[in-house]
mmCIF file with all atom_site columns, C-alpha atoms in Angstrom:
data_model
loop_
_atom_site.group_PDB
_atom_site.id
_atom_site.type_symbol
_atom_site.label_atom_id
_atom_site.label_alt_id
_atom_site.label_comp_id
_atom_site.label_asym_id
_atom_site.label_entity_id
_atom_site.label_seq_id
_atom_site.pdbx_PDB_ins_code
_atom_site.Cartn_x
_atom_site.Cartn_y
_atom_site.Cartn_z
_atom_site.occupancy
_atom_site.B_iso_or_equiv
_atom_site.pdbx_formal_charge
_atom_site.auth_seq_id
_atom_site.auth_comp_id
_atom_site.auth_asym_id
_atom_site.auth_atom_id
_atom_site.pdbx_PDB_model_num
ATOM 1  C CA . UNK A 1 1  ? 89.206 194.551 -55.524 1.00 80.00 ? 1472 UNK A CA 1
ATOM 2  C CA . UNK A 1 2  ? 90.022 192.057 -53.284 1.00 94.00 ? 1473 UNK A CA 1
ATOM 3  C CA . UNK A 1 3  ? 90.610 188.317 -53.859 1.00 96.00 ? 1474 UNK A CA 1
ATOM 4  C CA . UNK A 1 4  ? 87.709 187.333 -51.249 1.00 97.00 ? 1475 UNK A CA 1
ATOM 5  C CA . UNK A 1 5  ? 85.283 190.179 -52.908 1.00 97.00 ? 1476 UNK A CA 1
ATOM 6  C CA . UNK A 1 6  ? 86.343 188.473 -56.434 1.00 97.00 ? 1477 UNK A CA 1
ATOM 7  C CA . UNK A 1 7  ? 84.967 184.687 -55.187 1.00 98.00 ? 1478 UNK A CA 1
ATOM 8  C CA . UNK A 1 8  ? 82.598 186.755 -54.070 1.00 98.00 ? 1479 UNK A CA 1
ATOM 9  C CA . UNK A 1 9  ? 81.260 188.188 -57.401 1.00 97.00 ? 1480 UNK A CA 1
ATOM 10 C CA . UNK A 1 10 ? 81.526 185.220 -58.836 1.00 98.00 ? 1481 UNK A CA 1
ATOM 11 C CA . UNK A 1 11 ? 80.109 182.469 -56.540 1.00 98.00 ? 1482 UNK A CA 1
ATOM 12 C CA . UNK A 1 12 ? 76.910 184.280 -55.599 1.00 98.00 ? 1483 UNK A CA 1
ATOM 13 C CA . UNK A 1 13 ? 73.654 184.294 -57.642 1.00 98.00 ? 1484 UNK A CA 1
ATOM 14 C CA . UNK A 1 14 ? 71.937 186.564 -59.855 1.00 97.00 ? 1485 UNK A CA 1
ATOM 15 C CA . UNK A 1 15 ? 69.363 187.823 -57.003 1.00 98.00 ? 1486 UNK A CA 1
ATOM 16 C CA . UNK A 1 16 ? 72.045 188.043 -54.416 1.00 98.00 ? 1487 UNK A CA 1
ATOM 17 C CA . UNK A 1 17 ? 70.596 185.193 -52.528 1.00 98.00 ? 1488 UNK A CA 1
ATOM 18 C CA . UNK A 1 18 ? 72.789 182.210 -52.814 1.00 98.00 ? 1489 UNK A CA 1
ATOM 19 C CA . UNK A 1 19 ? 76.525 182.339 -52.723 1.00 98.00 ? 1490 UNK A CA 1
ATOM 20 C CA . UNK A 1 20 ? 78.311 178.887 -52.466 1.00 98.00 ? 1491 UNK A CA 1
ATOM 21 C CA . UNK A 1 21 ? 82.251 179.091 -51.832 1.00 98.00 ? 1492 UNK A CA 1
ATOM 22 C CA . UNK A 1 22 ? 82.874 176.098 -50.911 1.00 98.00 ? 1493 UNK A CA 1
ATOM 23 C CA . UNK A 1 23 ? 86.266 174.486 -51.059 1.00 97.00 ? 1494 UNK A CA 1
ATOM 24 C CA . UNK A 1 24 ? 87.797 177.935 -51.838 1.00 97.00 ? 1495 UNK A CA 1
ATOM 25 C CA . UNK A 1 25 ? 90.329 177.403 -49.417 1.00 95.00 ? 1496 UNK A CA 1
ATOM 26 C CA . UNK A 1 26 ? 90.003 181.178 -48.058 1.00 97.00 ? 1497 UNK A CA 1
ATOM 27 C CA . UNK A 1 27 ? 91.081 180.486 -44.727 1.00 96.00 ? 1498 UNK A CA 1
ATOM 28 C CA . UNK A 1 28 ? 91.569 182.307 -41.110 1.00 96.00 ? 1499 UNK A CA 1
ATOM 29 C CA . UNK A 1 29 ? 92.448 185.617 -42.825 1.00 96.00 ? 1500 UNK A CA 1
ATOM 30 C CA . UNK A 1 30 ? 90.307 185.594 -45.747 1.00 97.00 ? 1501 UNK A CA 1
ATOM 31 C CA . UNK A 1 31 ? 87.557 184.540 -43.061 1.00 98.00 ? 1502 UNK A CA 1
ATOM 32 C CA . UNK A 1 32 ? 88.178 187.762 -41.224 1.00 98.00 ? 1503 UNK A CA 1
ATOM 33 C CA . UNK A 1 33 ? 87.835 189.714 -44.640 1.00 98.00 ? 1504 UNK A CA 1
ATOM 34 C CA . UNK A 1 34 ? 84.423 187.976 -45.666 1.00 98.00 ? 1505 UNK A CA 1
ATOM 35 C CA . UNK A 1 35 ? 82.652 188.523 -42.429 1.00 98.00 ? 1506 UNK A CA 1
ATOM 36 C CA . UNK A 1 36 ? 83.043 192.343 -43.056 1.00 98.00 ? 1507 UNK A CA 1
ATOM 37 C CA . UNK A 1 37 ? 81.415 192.370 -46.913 1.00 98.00 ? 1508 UNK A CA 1
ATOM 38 C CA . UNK A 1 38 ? 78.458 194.464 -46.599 1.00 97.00 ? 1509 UNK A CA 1
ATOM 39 C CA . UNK A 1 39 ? 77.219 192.455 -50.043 1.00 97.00 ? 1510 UNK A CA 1
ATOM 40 C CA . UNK A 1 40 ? 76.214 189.292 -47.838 1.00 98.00 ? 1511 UNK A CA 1
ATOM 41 C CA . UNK A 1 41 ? 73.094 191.533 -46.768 1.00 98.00 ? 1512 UNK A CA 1
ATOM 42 C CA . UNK A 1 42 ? 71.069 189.358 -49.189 1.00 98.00 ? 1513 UNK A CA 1
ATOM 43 C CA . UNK A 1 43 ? 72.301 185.967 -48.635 1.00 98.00 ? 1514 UNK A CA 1
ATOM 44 C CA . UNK A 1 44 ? 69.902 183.103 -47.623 1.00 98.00 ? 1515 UNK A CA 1
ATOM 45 C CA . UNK A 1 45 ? 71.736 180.349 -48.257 1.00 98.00 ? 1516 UNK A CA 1
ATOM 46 C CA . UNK A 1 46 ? 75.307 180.322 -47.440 1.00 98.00 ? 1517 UNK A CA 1
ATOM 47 C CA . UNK A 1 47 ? 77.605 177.185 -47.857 1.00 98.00 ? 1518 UNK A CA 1
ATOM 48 C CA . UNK A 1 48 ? 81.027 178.163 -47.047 1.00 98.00 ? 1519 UNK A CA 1
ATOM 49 C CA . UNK A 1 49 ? 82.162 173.993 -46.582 1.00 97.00 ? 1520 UNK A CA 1
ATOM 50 C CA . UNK A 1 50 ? 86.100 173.745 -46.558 1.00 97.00 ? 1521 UNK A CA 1
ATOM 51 C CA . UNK A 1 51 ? 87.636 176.572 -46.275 1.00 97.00 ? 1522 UNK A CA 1
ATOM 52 C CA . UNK A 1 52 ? 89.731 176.098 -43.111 1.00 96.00 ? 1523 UNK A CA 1
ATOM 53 C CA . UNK A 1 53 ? 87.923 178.945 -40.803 1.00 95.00 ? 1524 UNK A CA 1
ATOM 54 C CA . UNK A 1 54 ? 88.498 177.222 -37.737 1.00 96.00 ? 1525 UNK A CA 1
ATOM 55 C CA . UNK A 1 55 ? 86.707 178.137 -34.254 1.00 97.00 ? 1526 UNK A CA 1
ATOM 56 C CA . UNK A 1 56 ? 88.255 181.725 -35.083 1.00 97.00 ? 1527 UNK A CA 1
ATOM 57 C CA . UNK A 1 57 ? 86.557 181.964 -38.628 1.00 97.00 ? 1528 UNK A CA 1
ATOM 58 C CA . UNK A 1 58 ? 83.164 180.639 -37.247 1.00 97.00 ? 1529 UNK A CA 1
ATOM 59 C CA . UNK A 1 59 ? 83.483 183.730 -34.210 1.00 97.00 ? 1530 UNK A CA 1
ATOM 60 C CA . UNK A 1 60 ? 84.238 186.360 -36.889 1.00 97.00 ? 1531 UNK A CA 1
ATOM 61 C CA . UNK A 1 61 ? 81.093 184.856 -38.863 1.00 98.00 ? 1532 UNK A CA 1
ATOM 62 C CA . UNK A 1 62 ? 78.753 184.880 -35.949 1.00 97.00 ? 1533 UNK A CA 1
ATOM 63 C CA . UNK A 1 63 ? 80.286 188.277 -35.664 1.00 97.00 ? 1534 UNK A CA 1
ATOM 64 C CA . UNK A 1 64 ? 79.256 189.277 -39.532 1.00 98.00 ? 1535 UNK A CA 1
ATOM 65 C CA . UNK A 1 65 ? 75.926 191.922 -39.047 1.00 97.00 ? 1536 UNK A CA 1
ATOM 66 C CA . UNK A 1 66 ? 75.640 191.305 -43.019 1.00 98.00 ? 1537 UNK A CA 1
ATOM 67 C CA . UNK A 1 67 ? 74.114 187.436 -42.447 1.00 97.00 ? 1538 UNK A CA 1
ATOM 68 C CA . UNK A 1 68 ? 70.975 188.239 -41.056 1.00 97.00 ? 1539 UNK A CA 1
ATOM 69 C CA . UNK A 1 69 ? 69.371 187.240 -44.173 1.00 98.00 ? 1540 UNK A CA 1
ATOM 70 C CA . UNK A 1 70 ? 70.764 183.695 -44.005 1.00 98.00 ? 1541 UNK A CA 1
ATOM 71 C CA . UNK A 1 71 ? 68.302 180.875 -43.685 1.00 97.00 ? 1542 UNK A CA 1
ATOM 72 C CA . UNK A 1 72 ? 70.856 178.065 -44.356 1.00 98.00 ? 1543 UNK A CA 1
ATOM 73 C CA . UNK A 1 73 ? 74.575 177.666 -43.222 1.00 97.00 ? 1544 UNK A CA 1
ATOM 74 C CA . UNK A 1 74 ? 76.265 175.087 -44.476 1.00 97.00 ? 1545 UNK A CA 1
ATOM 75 C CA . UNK A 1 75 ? 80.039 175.342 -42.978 1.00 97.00 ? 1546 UNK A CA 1
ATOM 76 C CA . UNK A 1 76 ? 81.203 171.485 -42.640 1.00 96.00 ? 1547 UNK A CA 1
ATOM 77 C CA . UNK A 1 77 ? 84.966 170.408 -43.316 1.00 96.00 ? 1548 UNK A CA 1
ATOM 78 C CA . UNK A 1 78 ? 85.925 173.675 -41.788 1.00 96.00 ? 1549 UNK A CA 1
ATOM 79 C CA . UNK A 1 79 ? 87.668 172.232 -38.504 1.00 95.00 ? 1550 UNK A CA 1
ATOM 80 C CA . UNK A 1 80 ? 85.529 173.860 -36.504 1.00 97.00 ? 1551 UNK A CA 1
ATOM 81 C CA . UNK A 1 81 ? 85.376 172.587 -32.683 1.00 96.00 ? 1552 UNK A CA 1
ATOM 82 C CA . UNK A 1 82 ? 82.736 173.471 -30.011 1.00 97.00 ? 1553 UNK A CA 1
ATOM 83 C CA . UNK A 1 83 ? 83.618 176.768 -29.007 1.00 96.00 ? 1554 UNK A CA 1
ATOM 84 C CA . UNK A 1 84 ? 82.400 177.982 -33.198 1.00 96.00 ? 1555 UNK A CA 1
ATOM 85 C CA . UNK A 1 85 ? 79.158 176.096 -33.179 1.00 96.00 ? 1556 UNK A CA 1
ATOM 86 C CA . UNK A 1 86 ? 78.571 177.848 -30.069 1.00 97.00 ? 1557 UNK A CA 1
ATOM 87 C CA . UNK A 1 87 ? 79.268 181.160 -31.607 1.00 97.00 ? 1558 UNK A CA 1
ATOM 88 C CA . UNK A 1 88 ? 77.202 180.499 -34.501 1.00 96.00 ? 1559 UNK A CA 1
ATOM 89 C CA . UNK A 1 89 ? 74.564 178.761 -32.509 1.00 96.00 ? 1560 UNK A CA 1
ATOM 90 C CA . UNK A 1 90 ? 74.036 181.341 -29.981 1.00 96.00 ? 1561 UNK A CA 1
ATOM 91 C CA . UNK A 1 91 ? 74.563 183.894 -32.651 1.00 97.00 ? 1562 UNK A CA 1
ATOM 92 C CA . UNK A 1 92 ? 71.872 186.582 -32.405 1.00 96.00 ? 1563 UNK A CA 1
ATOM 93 C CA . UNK A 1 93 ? 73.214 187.555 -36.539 1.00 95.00 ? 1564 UNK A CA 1
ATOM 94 C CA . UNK A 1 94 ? 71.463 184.890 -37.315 1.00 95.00 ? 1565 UNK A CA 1
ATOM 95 C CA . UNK A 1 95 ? 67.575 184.792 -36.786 1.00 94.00 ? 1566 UNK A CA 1
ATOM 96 C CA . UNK A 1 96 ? 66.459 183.114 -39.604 1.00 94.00 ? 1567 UNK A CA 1
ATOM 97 C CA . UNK A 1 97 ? 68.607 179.969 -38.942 1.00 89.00 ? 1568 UNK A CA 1
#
C-alpha cells in the first residue's frame, strides 16, 4: 500500500463520503497518484487545502474520473494559478460542483 492510499484510509469517513487531507503536504507527485484512486468514487466533499498541487496537481484532478461524486472542493493554499481553476472549473469530472 501506498503512502497516498494510507492518508487515504485514514482521512476519509465511515460512508466513504468525506475525506479531508488537508495540509498533508502530498505534493506534485503524490497529486498524480491520488487522482488515479478508484476509492474517491464516493467522495462529496473533498478538501485537499495545502498540499502544494500546483496548476499541474489541479489538471491531474480535473483529470480524476473518480470525483464525479464531489459536491464540494475545497483546494486553497495549494499555489494554484489560473490555468488550474480553469481546469477544475471547466472540468466536465465534476457535475455536482
Amino acid at each position: 500500500m501506498s503512502k497516498i492510499d494510507d492518508l487515504i484510509k485514514e482521512n476519509i469517513s465511515e460512508d466513504g463520503t468525506i475525506l479531508n487531507l488537508r495540509d498533508k503536504y502530498i505534493g506534485l507527485r503524490g497529486t498524480f497518484e491520488f487522482a488515479t484512486k478508484e476509492i474517491l468514487k464516493t467522495v462529496k466533499v473533498l478538501t485537499y487545502s495545502g498540499n502544494q498541487a500546483c496548476d499541474e496537481g489541479a489538471d491531474a484532478t480535473a483529470e480524476c474520473p473518480y470525483l464525479q461524486n464531489v459536491e464540494t472542493l475545497i483546494m486553497n493554499h495549494n499555489e494554484i494559478g489560473d490555468e488550474g481553476a480553469l481546469a477544475l472549473a471547466n472540468s466536465p469530472n465534476f457535475p455536482k460542483l
